[in-house]
GROMACS .gro file of C-alpha atoms in nm:
model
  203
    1UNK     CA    1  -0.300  -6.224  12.865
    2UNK     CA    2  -0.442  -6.563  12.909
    3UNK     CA    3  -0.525  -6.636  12.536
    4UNK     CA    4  -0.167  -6.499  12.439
    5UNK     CA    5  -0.061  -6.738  12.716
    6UNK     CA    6  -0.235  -7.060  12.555
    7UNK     CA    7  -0.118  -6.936  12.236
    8UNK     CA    8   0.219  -6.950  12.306
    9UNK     CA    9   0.207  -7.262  12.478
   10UNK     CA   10   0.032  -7.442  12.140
   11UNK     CA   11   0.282  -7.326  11.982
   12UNK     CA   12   0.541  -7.456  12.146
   13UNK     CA   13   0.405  -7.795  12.210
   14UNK     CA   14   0.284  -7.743  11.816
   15UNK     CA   15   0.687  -7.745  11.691
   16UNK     CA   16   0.747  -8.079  11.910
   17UNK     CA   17   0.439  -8.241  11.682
   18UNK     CA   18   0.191  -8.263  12.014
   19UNK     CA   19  -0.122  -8.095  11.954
   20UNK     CA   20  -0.272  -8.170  12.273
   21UNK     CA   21  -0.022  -8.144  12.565
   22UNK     CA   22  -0.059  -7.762  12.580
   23UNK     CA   23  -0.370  -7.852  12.789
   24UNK     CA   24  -0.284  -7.988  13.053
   25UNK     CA   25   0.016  -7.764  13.092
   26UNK     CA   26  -0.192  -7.437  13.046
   27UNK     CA   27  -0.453  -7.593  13.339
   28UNK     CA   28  -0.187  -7.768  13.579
   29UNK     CA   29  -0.025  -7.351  13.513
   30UNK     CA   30  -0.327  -7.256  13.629
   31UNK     CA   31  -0.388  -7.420  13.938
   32UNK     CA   32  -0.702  -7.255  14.103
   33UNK     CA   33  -0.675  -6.925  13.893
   34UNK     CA   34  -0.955  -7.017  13.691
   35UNK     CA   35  -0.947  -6.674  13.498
   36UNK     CA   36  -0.559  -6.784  13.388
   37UNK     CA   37  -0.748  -7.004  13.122
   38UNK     CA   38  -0.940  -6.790  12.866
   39UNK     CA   39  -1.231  -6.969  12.777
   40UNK     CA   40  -1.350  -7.030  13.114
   41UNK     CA   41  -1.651  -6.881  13.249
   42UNK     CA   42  -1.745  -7.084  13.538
   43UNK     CA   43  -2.087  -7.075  13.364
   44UNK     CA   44  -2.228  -7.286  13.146
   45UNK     CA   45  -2.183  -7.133  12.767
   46UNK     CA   46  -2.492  -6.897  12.701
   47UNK     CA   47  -2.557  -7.006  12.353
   48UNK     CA   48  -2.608  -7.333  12.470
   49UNK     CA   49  -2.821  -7.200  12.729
   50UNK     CA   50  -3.018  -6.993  12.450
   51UNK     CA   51  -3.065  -7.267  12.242
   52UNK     CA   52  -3.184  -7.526  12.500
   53UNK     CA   53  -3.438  -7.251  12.571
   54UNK     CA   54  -3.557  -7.230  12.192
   55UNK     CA   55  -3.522  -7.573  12.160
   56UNK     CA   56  -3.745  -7.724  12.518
   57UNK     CA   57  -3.416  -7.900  12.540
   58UNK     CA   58  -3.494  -8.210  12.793
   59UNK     CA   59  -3.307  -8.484  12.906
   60UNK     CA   60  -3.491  -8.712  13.151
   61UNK     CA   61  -3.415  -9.053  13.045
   62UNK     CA   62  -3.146  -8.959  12.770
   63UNK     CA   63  -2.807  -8.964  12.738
   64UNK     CA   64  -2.544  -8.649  12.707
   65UNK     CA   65  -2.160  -8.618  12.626
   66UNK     CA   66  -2.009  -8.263  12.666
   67UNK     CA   67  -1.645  -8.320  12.453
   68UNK     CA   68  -1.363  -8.074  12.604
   69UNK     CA   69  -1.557  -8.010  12.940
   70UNK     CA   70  -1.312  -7.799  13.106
   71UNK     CA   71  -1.424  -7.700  13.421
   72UNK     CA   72  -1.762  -7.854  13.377
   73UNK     CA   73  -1.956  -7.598  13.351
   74UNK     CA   74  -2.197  -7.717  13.032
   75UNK     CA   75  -2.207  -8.061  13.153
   76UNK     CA   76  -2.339  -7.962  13.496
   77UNK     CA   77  -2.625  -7.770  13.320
   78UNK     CA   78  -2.686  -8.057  13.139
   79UNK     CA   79  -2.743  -8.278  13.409
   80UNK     CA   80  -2.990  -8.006  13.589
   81UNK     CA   81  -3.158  -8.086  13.211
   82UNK     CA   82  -3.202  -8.457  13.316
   83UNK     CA   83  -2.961  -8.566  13.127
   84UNK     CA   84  -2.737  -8.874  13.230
   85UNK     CA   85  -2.445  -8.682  13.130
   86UNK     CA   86  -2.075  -8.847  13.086
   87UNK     CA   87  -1.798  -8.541  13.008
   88UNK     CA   88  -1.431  -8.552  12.906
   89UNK     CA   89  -1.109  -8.360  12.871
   90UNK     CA   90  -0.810  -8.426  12.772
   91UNK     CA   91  -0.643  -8.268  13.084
   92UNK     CA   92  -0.618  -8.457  13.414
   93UNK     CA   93  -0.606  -8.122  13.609
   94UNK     CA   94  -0.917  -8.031  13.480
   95UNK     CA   95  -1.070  -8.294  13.509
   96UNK     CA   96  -0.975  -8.276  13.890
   97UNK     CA   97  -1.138  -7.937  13.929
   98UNK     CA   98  -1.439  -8.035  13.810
   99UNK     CA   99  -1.481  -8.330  14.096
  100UNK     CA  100  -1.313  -8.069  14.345
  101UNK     CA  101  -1.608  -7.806  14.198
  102UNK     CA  102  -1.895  -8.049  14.182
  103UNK     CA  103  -1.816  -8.327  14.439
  104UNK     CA  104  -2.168  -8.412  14.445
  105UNK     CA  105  -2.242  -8.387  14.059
  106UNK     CA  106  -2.430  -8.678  13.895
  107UNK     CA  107  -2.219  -8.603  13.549
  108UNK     CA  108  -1.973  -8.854  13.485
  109UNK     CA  109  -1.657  -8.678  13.467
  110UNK     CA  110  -1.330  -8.866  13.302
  111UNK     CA  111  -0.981  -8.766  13.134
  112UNK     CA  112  -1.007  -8.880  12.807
  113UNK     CA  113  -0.943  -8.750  12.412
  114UNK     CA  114  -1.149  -8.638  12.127
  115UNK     CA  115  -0.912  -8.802  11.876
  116UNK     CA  116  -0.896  -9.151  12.065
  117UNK     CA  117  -1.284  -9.129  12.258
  118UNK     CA  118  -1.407  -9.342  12.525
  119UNK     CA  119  -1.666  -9.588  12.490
  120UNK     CA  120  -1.967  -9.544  12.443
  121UNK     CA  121  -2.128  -9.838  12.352
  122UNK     CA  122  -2.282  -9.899  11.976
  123UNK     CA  123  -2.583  -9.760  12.038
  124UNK     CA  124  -2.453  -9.381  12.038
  125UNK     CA  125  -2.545  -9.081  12.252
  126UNK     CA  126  -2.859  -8.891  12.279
  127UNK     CA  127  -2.707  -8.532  12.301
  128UNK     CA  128  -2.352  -8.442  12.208
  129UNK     CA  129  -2.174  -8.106  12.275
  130UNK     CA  130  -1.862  -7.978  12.105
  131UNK     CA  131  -1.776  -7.640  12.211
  132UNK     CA  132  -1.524  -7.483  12.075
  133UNK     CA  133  -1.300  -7.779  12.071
  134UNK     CA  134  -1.242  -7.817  11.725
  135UNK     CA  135  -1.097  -7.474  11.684
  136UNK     CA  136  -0.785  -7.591  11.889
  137UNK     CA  137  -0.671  -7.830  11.652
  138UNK     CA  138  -0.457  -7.749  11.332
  139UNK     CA  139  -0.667  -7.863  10.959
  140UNK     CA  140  -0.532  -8.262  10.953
  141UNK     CA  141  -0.634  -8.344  11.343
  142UNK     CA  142  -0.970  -8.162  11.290
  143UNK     CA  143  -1.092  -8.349  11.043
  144UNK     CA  144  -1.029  -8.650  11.231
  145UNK     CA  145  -1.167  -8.507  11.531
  146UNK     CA  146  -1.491  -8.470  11.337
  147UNK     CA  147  -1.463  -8.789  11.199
  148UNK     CA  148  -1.426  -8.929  11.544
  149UNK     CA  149  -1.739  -8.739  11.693
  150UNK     CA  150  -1.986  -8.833  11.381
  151UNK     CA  151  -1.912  -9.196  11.550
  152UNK     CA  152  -2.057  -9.093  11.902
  153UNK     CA  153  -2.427  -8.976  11.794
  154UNK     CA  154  -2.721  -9.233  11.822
  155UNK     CA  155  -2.889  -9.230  11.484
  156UNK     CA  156  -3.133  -8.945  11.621
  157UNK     CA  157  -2.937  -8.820  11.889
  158UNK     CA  158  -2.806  -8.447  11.802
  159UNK     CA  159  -2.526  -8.288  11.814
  160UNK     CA  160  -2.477  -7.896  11.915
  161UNK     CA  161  -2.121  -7.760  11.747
  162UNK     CA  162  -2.073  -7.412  11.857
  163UNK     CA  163  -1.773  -7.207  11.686
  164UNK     CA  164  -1.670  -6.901  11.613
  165UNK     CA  165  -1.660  -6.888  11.252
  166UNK     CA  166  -1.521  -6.697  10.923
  167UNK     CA  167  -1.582  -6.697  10.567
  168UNK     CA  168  -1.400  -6.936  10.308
  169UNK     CA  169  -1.205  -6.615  10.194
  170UNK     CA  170  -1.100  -6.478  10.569
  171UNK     CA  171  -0.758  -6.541  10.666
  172UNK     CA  172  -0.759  -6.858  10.912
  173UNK     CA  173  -0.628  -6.630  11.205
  174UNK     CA  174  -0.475  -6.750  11.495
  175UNK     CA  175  -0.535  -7.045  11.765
  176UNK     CA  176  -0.809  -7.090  11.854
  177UNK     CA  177  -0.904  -7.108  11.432
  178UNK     CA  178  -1.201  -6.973  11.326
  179UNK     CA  179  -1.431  -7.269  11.099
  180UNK     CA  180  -1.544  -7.235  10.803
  181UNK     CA  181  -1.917  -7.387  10.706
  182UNK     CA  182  -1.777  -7.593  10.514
  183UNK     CA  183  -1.571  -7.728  10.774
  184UNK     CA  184  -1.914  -7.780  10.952
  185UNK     CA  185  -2.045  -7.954  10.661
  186UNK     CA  186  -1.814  -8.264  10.710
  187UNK     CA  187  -2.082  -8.406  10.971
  188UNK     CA  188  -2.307  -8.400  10.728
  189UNK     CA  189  -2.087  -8.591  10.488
  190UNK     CA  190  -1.981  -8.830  10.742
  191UNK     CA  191  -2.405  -8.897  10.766
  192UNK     CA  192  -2.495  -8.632  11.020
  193UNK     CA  193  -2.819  -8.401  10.863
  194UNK     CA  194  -2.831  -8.038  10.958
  195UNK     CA  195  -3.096  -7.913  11.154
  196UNK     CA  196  -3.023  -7.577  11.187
  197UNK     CA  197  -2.719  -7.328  11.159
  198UNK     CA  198  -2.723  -6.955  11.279
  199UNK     CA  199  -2.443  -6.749  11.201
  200UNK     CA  200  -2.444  -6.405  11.443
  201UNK     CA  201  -2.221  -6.154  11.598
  202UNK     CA  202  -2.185  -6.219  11.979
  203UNK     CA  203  -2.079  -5.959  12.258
   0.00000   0.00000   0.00000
C-alpha cells in the first residue's frame, strides 16, 4: 500500500510540474509510521553493506555524502565506517527524524536537493552514495540530477549508484523507474570511470 501511496502522490504533484514535493508530503503523511514510506528499512541498505565488505570500505580521515538519506540509515553506517559523513534530503520531515533517531550522530544531517546541492567545497567528496534516488525522477530531471552529482566527487573519490535496473528494450514501468546502463553510463561521460557494475536478482 505504501508504494501505491507514493505513487499516487508523484503523480499528482507530477501534473502540477513539481517533481519533488511528493516527498515531503508522503513523510510529513507519515509522521512516525516509518513502514508508511516504502523504501524504508530502518537499516542501512544491504548492498551497500555487501559491497563495503568486498570492498574493505574505510573512512577514517575521508569524506562521505549519502544523497536522498531518508531516515539516515546508510549515512549512520557510514559514519561507524569513519567517515566524516554530511547527508541530505529533500524533505524537512525527514530530515527531522533522522536528528530525533540519531540525536547523538556525528553525520551531518541537512534538508537540501539533488538538483540544486549544497556546498561542498571545490575539492569534491571522498565517497558519494546515490541510492535509489535517481529512479524518482522522470528522464529530463535525471539527467540533470546526474549531471549535478558528477560535480560532487573528488577526482578519486567514488561514487556507489545502486538501482534497480531493466534492459534498453523493457518497458520503463512505473515510479520508482527502473535505469537502464546506459543511463548509468552518463557518469562516465560526464568524466566519472567505471569501476565495477554487477547486475543481479535480489530477494
Amino acid at each position: 500500500m505504501s508504494r501505491h501511496r507514493a505513487q499516487q502522490l508523484a503523480s499528482e504533484f507530477l501534473a502540477r510540474a513539481d517533481a519533488k514535493g511528493w516527498f515531503e508530503a508522503l513523510y510529513a503523511e507519515a509522521g512516525n509510521d516509518y513502514a508508511a514510506v516504502p523504501w524504508a528499512d530502518l537499516a542501512p541498505n544491504p548492498n551497500l553493506v555487501e559491497w563495503s565488505i568486498a570492498q574493505e570500505l574505510k573512512g577514517v580521515g575521508k569524506t562521505a555524502l549519502v544523497i536522498g538519506c531518508g531516515y539516515g540509515d546508510d549515512a549512520e553506517f557510514l559514519a561507524e565506517l569513519g567517515f566524516e559523513v554530511m547527508a541530505f534530503d529533500v524533505s524537512p520531515t525527514a530530515i527531522a527524524q533522522c536528528n530525533q533517531r540519531f540525536p547523538n550522530s556525528p553525520a551531518s544531517y541537512q534538508v537540501a536537493d539533488v538538483l540544486n546541492p549544497p556546498a561542498i567545497g571545490s575539492q569534491g567528496l571522498d565517497f558519494v552514495l546515490e541510492s535509489y534516488t535517481l529512479q524518482v525522477f522522470p528522464p529530463a530531471l535525471r539527467s540533470v540530477a546526474i549531471s549535478k552529482i558528477s560535480t560532487l566527487i573528488a577526482p578519486l573519490g567514488q561514487l556507489l549508484v545502486i538501482a534497480r535496473g531493466r534492459e534498453e528494450t523493457d518497458p520503463p514501468g512505473q515510479m520508482p523507474y527502473p535505469l537502464t546502463r546506459r543511463e548509468l553510463a552518463t557518469f562516465e561521460d560526464l568524466g566519472l570511470s567505471s569501476q565495477s557494475f554487477e547486475d543481479f536478482l535480489d530477494n
